[in-house]
């Protein structure tokens, strides 16, 4: 569906002004949008995930941990597929009004993409290079969004996501370097032309939701505070947006691309998009686009069902 088609549908949770602002700017920041009860459930689930990580000796198919991780001092960096690790995260992604928010922005028929927890470690959480999400897993159309939920207060010093308003309506940039190797980031020249002095950091209290278009230019600064910054990342797409590259094994779940609102699409919606094909993630270690480049080594792959795309 096009933005005009989506706006013609009755909204579930967002105002028409909020939806128009999203299509104009490419993002929405909804301060304290998650109610206190749900926020408490998610925070409790976060604690359970940390306890589960405590039992793991190191980085594995579920967790990436920082050096110095131990049972007594868990140092969680990323927890993958948290919707499979704890029911509270699936309830939030599929059964709460968050999926209604997604339907207001991609259309009434919505499918789930992924959910993971991303930490910026206190005083050592790295910057995230500027990039767009779409080139990592392109679809037949652009109706794909990412939703961040702040599980703790996020201050400007903690390295919140930064966006360039309106950049989703521009070019989809090459995420390969000058020698043809996948880098997963803008070149320095593209950064200077498209991002420099235009970025807007999106700080907010616990319960804040930041939702952005898959073609939005975004990145973040390091966490310079003595507090960890845990963020829940959930992806959705329109039911008629189909991937034409492999789903990374480290991201794949039995719930990947499951319909969470509306019904399956009878046909794909094709949109003309110029986007270079990413590496074959079924053969290469995949790193989600909002992980720093330095944390991408040695993530074990997860066996995928035969015929998985």
Tab-separated table of C-alpha atoms in Angstrom:
chain	number	residue	atom	x	y	z
A	1	UNK	CA	0.000	0.000	0.000
A	2	UNK	CA	1.121	3.554	-0.659
A	3	UNK	CA	1.113	6.220	2.091
A	4	UNK	CA	-2.079	7.671	0.599
A	5	UNK	CA	-3.693	4.221	0.701
A	6	UNK	CA	-2.663	3.778	4.312
A	7	UNK	CA	-3.934	7.205	5.322
A	8	UNK	CA	-7.299	6.332	3.787
A	9	UNK	CA	-7.649	3.519	6.350
A	10	UNK	CA	-9.095	4.209	9.792
A	11	UNK	CA	-6.296	4.528	12.338
A	12	UNK	CA	-6.155	2.338	15.434
A	13	UNK	CA	-3.912	4.221	17.884
A	14	UNK	CA	-2.225	7.141	16.105
A	15	UNK	CA	-3.807	10.422	15.136
A	16	UNK	CA	-4.004	11.389	11.470
A	17	UNK	CA	-1.515	14.177	12.205
A	18	UNK	CA	0.968	11.689	13.677
A	19	UNK	CA	0.633	9.448	10.645
A	20	UNK	CA	1.122	12.353	8.240
A	21	UNK	CA	4.175	13.453	10.224
A	22	UNK	CA	5.606	9.943	9.967
A	23	UNK	CA	5.239	9.833	6.192
A	24	UNK	CA	6.723	13.346	5.910
A	25	UNK	CA	9.641	12.932	8.347
A	26	UNK	CA	10.183	9.161	8.319
A	27	UNK	CA	9.988	8.738	12.076
A	28	UNK	CA	7.912	9.333	15.191
A	29	UNK	CA	9.121	9.666	18.774
A	30	UNK	CA	6.336	8.975	21.268
A	31	UNK	CA	7.565	9.914	24.727
A	32	UNK	CA	6.381	7.539	27.465
A	33	UNK	CA	3.998	5.811	25.030
A	34	UNK	CA	4.145	2.423	26.754
A	35	UNK	CA	1.898	2.396	29.822
A	36	UNK	CA	3.371	1.757	33.255
A	37	UNK	CA	2.004	-1.783	33.558
A	38	UNK	CA	3.392	-2.971	30.231
A	39	UNK	CA	6.682	-1.172	30.824
A	40	UNK	CA	6.992	-3.000	34.143
A	41	UNK	CA	6.359	-6.356	32.449
A	42	UNK	CA	9.027	-5.645	29.856
A	43	UNK	CA	11.519	-4.544	32.502
A	44	UNK	CA	10.855	-7.738	34.480
A	45	UNK	CA	11.355	-9.782	31.306
A	46	UNK	CA	14.612	-7.923	30.693
A	47	UNK	CA	15.751	-9.023	34.145
A	48	UNK	CA	14.852	-12.631	33.314
A	49	UNK	CA	16.855	-12.436	30.086
A	50	UNK	CA	19.899	-11.160	31.981
A	51	UNK	CA	19.546	-14.047	34.442
A	52	UNK	CA	19.348	-16.508	31.542
A	53	UNK	CA	22.453	-14.949	30.014
A	54	UNK	CA	24.216	-15.362	33.346
A	55	UNK	CA	24.119	-19.148	32.811
A	56	UNK	CA	25.855	-18.991	29.430
A	57	UNK	CA	29.661	-19.155	29.339
A	58	UNK	CA	30.017	-16.806	26.381
A	59	UNK	CA	28.595	-15.616	23.064
A	60	UNK	CA	26.248	-18.184	21.523
A	61	UNK	CA	23.237	-18.370	19.194
A	62	UNK	CA	21.091	-16.380	21.653
A	63	UNK	CA	23.470	-13.892	23.242
A	64	UNK	CA	26.425	-11.700	22.426
A	65	UNK	CA	28.407	-10.859	25.545
A	66	UNK	CA	31.229	-8.433	26.205
A	67	UNK	CA	34.720	-9.466	27.369
A	68	UNK	CA	34.764	-10.208	31.078
A	69	UNK	CA	31.339	-11.856	31.062
A	70	UNK	CA	30.828	-14.365	33.868
A	71	UNK	CA	28.089	-15.870	35.982
A	72	UNK	CA	28.776	-13.333	38.721
A	73	UNK	CA	29.050	-10.404	36.287
A	74	UNK	CA	26.879	-10.894	33.198
A	75	UNK	CA	27.874	-8.499	30.416
A	76	UNK	CA	25.078	-8.789	27.888
A	77	UNK	CA	25.428	-6.851	24.634
A	78	UNK	CA	22.628	-8.350	22.515
A	79	UNK	CA	19.915	-10.945	23.037
A	80	UNK	CA	18.517	-12.283	19.753
A	81	UNK	CA	14.988	-13.592	19.111
A	82	UNK	CA	13.781	-12.490	22.553
A	83	UNK	CA	10.189	-13.235	21.475
A	84	UNK	CA	11.200	-16.910	21.639
A	85	UNK	CA	13.127	-16.529	24.901
A	86	UNK	CA	10.378	-14.830	26.936
A	87	UNK	CA	6.598	-14.697	26.361
A	88	UNK	CA	6.325	-11.057	27.481
A	89	UNK	CA	8.214	-9.896	24.406
A	90	UNK	CA	5.968	-11.819	22.014
A	91	UNK	CA	2.869	-10.535	23.810
A	92	UNK	CA	4.165	-7.001	23.404
A	93	UNK	CA	5.171	-7.438	19.747
A	94	UNK	CA	2.060	-9.308	18.573
A	95	UNK	CA	-0.788	-8.763	21.028
A	96	UNK	CA	-0.361	-5.251	22.398
A	97	UNK	CA	-1.219	-1.932	20.793
A	98	UNK	CA	2.313	-1.824	19.383
A	99	UNK	CA	1.111	-4.003	16.500
A	100	UNK	CA	-1.803	-1.570	16.096
A	101	UNK	CA	0.726	1.245	15.777
A	102	UNK	CA	2.466	-0.756	13.054
A	103	UNK	CA	-0.830	-1.201	11.202
A	104	UNK	CA	-1.355	2.567	11.261
A	105	UNK	CA	1.956	3.009	9.418
A	106	UNK	CA	2.303	0.048	7.014
A	107	UNK	CA	-1.363	-0.796	6.440
A	108	UNK	CA	-3.936	-3.038	8.132
A	109	UNK	CA	-2.163	-6.294	7.239
A	110	UNK	CA	1.079	-6.554	9.197
A	111	UNK	CA	3.737	-9.206	9.618
A	112	UNK	CA	6.379	-9.487	12.303
A	113	UNK	CA	10.043	-9.440	11.317
A	114	UNK	CA	12.233	-9.742	14.418
A	115	UNK	CA	12.734	-8.716	18.052
A	116	UNK	CA	15.980	-8.375	19.951
A	117	UNK	CA	17.479	-6.525	22.903
A	118	UNK	CA	20.396	-4.224	22.254
A	119	UNK	CA	22.558	-2.861	25.063
A	120	UNK	CA	25.026	-0.033	24.938
A	121	UNK	CA	27.347	-0.950	27.758
A	122	UNK	CA	28.042	1.709	30.377
A	123	UNK	CA	31.014	3.895	29.377
A	124	UNK	CA	32.006	1.497	26.580
A	125	UNK	CA	28.983	1.187	24.299
A	126	UNK	CA	30.219	2.116	20.848
A	127	UNK	CA	28.924	4.482	18.204
A	128	UNK	CA	26.787	2.932	15.463
A	129	UNK	CA	27.764	3.902	11.935
A	130	UNK	CA	25.221	5.684	9.781
A	131	UNK	CA	23.162	3.406	7.571
A	132	UNK	CA	19.690	2.485	6.318
A	133	UNK	CA	17.943	-0.778	7.215
A	134	UNK	CA	16.441	-1.538	3.804
A	135	UNK	CA	19.734	-2.503	2.097
A	136	UNK	CA	20.337	-5.228	4.714
A	137	UNK	CA	17.143	-7.128	3.855
A	138	UNK	CA	15.342	-5.544	0.889
A	139	UNK	CA	11.675	-6.306	0.236
A	140	UNK	CA	9.415	-5.948	-2.775
A	141	UNK	CA	8.335	-2.556	-1.405
A	142	UNK	CA	9.440	-0.081	1.254
A	143	UNK	CA	6.664	-0.684	3.794
A	144	UNK	CA	8.960	-1.874	6.568
A	145	UNK	CA	9.496	-0.190	9.931
A	146	UNK	CA	11.640	-0.601	13.023
A	147	UNK	CA	10.288	0.206	16.489
A	148	UNK	CA	12.572	0.960	19.431
A	149	UNK	CA	11.200	0.765	22.972
A	150	UNK	CA	13.253	2.387	25.718
A	151	UNK	CA	13.247	0.083	28.756
A	152	UNK	CA	15.105	2.641	30.876
A	153	UNK	CA	15.462	6.417	30.655
A	154	UNK	CA	17.726	7.296	27.701
A	155	UNK	CA	19.603	10.584	27.977
A	156	UNK	CA	21.508	12.334	25.175
A	157	UNK	CA	24.779	11.133	26.735
A	158	UNK	CA	23.734	7.479	26.409
A	159	UNK	CA	23.952	7.426	22.624
A	160	UNK	CA	20.287	7.379	21.598
A	161	UNK	CA	19.332	6.789	17.991
A	162	UNK	CA	19.854	9.806	15.736
A	163	UNK	CA	17.870	10.367	12.546
A	164	UNK	CA	17.869	12.712	9.559
A	165	UNK	CA	14.245	13.828	9.063
A	166	UNK	CA	12.986	13.300	5.529
A	167	UNK	CA	15.957	11.188	4.439
A	168	UNK	CA	13.682	8.164	3.866
A	169	UNK	CA	12.313	9.939	0.800
A	170	UNK	CA	15.748	10.239	-0.787
A	171	UNK	CA	18.240	7.779	-2.200
A	172	UNK	CA	18.913	4.289	-0.921
A	173	UNK	CA	22.655	4.433	-0.441
A	174	UNK	CA	25.274	1.891	-1.383
A	175	UNK	CA	26.412	0.011	1.741
A	176	UNK	CA	29.481	-1.427	0.037
A	177	UNK	CA	32.888	0.224	0.251
A	178	UNK	CA	34.946	1.529	-2.648
A	179	UNK	CA	36.499	-1.901	-3.211
A	180	UNK	CA	33.157	-3.669	-3.476
A	181	UNK	CA	33.162	-5.167	0.036
A	182	UNK	CA	30.059	-5.043	2.207
A	183	UNK	CA	30.534	-2.441	4.967
A	184	UNK	CA	26.966	-1.951	6.190
A	185	UNK	CA	27.435	1.808	6.437
A	186	UNK	CA	27.472	4.995	4.408
A	187	UNK	CA	30.727	6.023	2.815
A	188	UNK	CA	32.417	9.070	4.334
A	189	UNK	CA	31.410	11.083	1.279
A	190	UNK	CA	27.744	10.113	1.560
A	191	UNK	CA	27.811	10.867	5.295
A	192	UNK	CA	29.174	14.356	4.697
A	193	UNK	CA	26.614	15.024	1.990
A	194	UNK	CA	23.503	13.515	3.607
A	195	UNK	CA	23.991	13.461	7.384
A	196	UNK	CA	26.551	15.882	8.766
A	197	UNK	CA	24.950	18.655	10.876
A	198	UNK	CA	21.437	17.312	10.173
A	199	UNK	CA	21.167	14.531	12.747
A	200	UNK	CA	18.587	14.713	15.538
A	201	UNK	CA	19.133	12.524	18.630
A	202	UNK	CA	15.984	10.965	20.106
A	203	UNK	CA	16.363	10.789	23.899
A	204	UNK	CA	13.374	9.947	26.095
A	205	UNK	CA	12.149	8.412	29.353
A	206	UNK	CA	11.458	4.718	29.912
A	207	UNK	CA	8.440	3.663	27.853
A	208	UNK	CA	9.320	5.921	24.925
A	209	UNK	CA	8.788	4.438	21.466
A	210	UNK	CA	10.772	5.557	18.420
A	211	UNK	CA	9.482	4.177	15.127
A	212	UNK	CA	11.256	4.838	11.844
A	213	UNK	CA	11.037	3.965	8.168
A	214	UNK	CA	13.377	1.293	6.804
A	215	UNK	CA	14.948	3.847	4.437
A	216	UNK	CA	15.644	6.389	7.205
A	217	UNK	CA	19.275	7.376	7.639
A	218	UNK	CA	20.203	6.695	11.263
A	219	UNK	CA	23.135	6.057	13.584
A	220	UNK	CA	24.142	6.854	17.149
A	221	UNK	CA	26.941	8.128	19.371
A	222	UNK	CA	28.733	6.172	22.130
A	223	UNK	CA	27.293	5.713	25.616
A	224	UNK	CA	29.501	7.874	27.848
A	225	UNK	CA	27.502	7.401	31.061
A	226	UNK	CA	27.990	4.884	33.913
A	227	UNK	CA	24.625	3.250	33.072
A	228	UNK	CA	23.797	0.559	30.515
A	229	UNK	CA	21.282	1.510	27.825
A	230	UNK	CA	18.920	-1.404	27.056
A	231	UNK	CA	16.606	-0.960	24.069
A	232	UNK	CA	14.065	-3.419	22.671
A	233	UNK	CA	14.111	-3.497	18.846
A	234	UNK	CA	11.092	-4.875	16.958
A	235	UNK	CA	10.615	-4.956	13.199
A	236	UNK	CA	7.406	-5.129	11.162
A	237	UNK	CA	6.498	-5.042	7.474
A	238	UNK	CA	3.358	-4.822	5.401
A	239	UNK	CA	1.936	-8.245	4.582
A	240	UNK	CA	2.417	-7.532	0.866
A	241	UNK	CA	6.142	-6.726	1.284
A	242	UNK	CA	8.083	-9.917	0.573
A	243	UNK	CA	11.836	-10.489	1.062
A	244	UNK	CA	13.770	-11.537	-2.005
A	245	UNK	CA	17.010	-12.358	-0.190
A	246	UNK	CA	17.743	-14.975	2.479
A	247	UNK	CA	16.564	-14.369	6.031
A	248	UNK	CA	19.708	-14.503	8.209
A	249	UNK	CA	19.836	-17.703	10.291
A	250	UNK	CA	20.759	-15.689	13.407
A	251	UNK	CA	17.537	-13.706	12.962
A	252	UNK	CA	15.242	-16.520	11.868
A	253	UNK	CA	12.461	-17.798	14.149
A	254	UNK	CA	9.306	-19.804	13.597
A	255	UNK	CA	7.559	-16.449	14.088
A	256	UNK	CA	9.554	-14.591	11.422
A	257	UNK	CA	7.090	-13.043	8.929
A	258	UNK	CA	4.076	-14.236	10.952
A	259	UNK	CA	0.933	-12.138	10.478
A	260	UNK	CA	0.156	-10.138	13.632
A	261	UNK	CA	-2.610	-7.890	12.281
A	262	UNK	CA	-5.058	-8.466	9.459
A	263	UNK	CA	-4.491	-11.286	6.992
A	264	UNK	CA	-1.832	-12.613	4.614
A	265	UNK	CA	-1.456	-10.814	1.314
A	266	UNK	CA	-2.788	-12.624	-1.779
A	267	UNK	CA	-0.070	-10.984	-3.895
A	268	UNK	CA	3.098	-8.973	-3.478
A	269	UNK	CA	3.096	-5.209	-3.931
A	270	UNK	CA	6.067	-4.311	-6.126
A	271	UNK	CA	7.646	-0.886	-5.890
A	272	UNK	CA	10.496	0.287	-8.098
A	273	UNK	CA	13.452	0.594	-5.719
A	274	UNK	CA	17.093	0.823	-6.736
A	275	UNK	CA	18.962	-1.141	-4.078
A	276	UNK	CA	22.115	-3.185	-4.402
A	277	UNK	CA	21.645	-6.797	-3.260
A	278	UNK	CA	23.301	-7.511	0.115
A	279	UNK	CA	25.547	-10.518	0.792
A	280	UNK	CA	23.849	-13.902	0.960
A	281	UNK	CA	23.114	-14.016	4.685
A	282	UNK	CA	22.592	-17.773	4.543
A	283	UNK	CA	26.319	-18.082	3.798
A	284	UNK	CA	27.759	-15.101	5.690
A	285	UNK	CA	27.631	-14.038	9.344
A	286	UNK	CA	24.824	-11.494	9.591
A	287	UNK	CA	24.972	-8.504	11.871
A	288	UNK	CA	21.841	-6.403	12.371
A	289	UNK	CA	22.402	-2.883	11.113
A	290	UNK	CA	22.322	-1.214	14.526
A	291	UNK	CA	25.185	-3.238	15.994
A	292	UNK	CA	28.644	-1.667	15.993
A	293	UNK	CA	30.989	-3.235	13.486
A	294	UNK	CA	33.353	-4.371	16.236
A	295	UNK	CA	30.856	-6.796	17.749
A	296	UNK	CA	30.151	-8.929	14.708
A	297	UNK	CA	32.641	-11.743	15.099
A	298	UNK	CA	31.979	-15.363	15.960
A	299	UNK	CA	28.197	-15.328	16.256
A	300	UNK	CA	27.173	-18.970	15.785
A	301	UNK	CA	24.671	-19.541	13.053
A	302	UNK	CA	21.318	-21.174	13.801
A	303	UNK	CA	20.156	-24.081	11.670
A	304	UNK	CA	17.336	-23.048	9.374
A	305	UNK	CA	14.530	-25.217	7.998
A	306	UNK	CA	14.932	-26.528	4.476
A	307	UNK	CA	13.727	-24.045	1.882
A	308	UNK	CA	13.803	-21.071	4.276
A	309	UNK	CA	14.152	-17.690	2.632
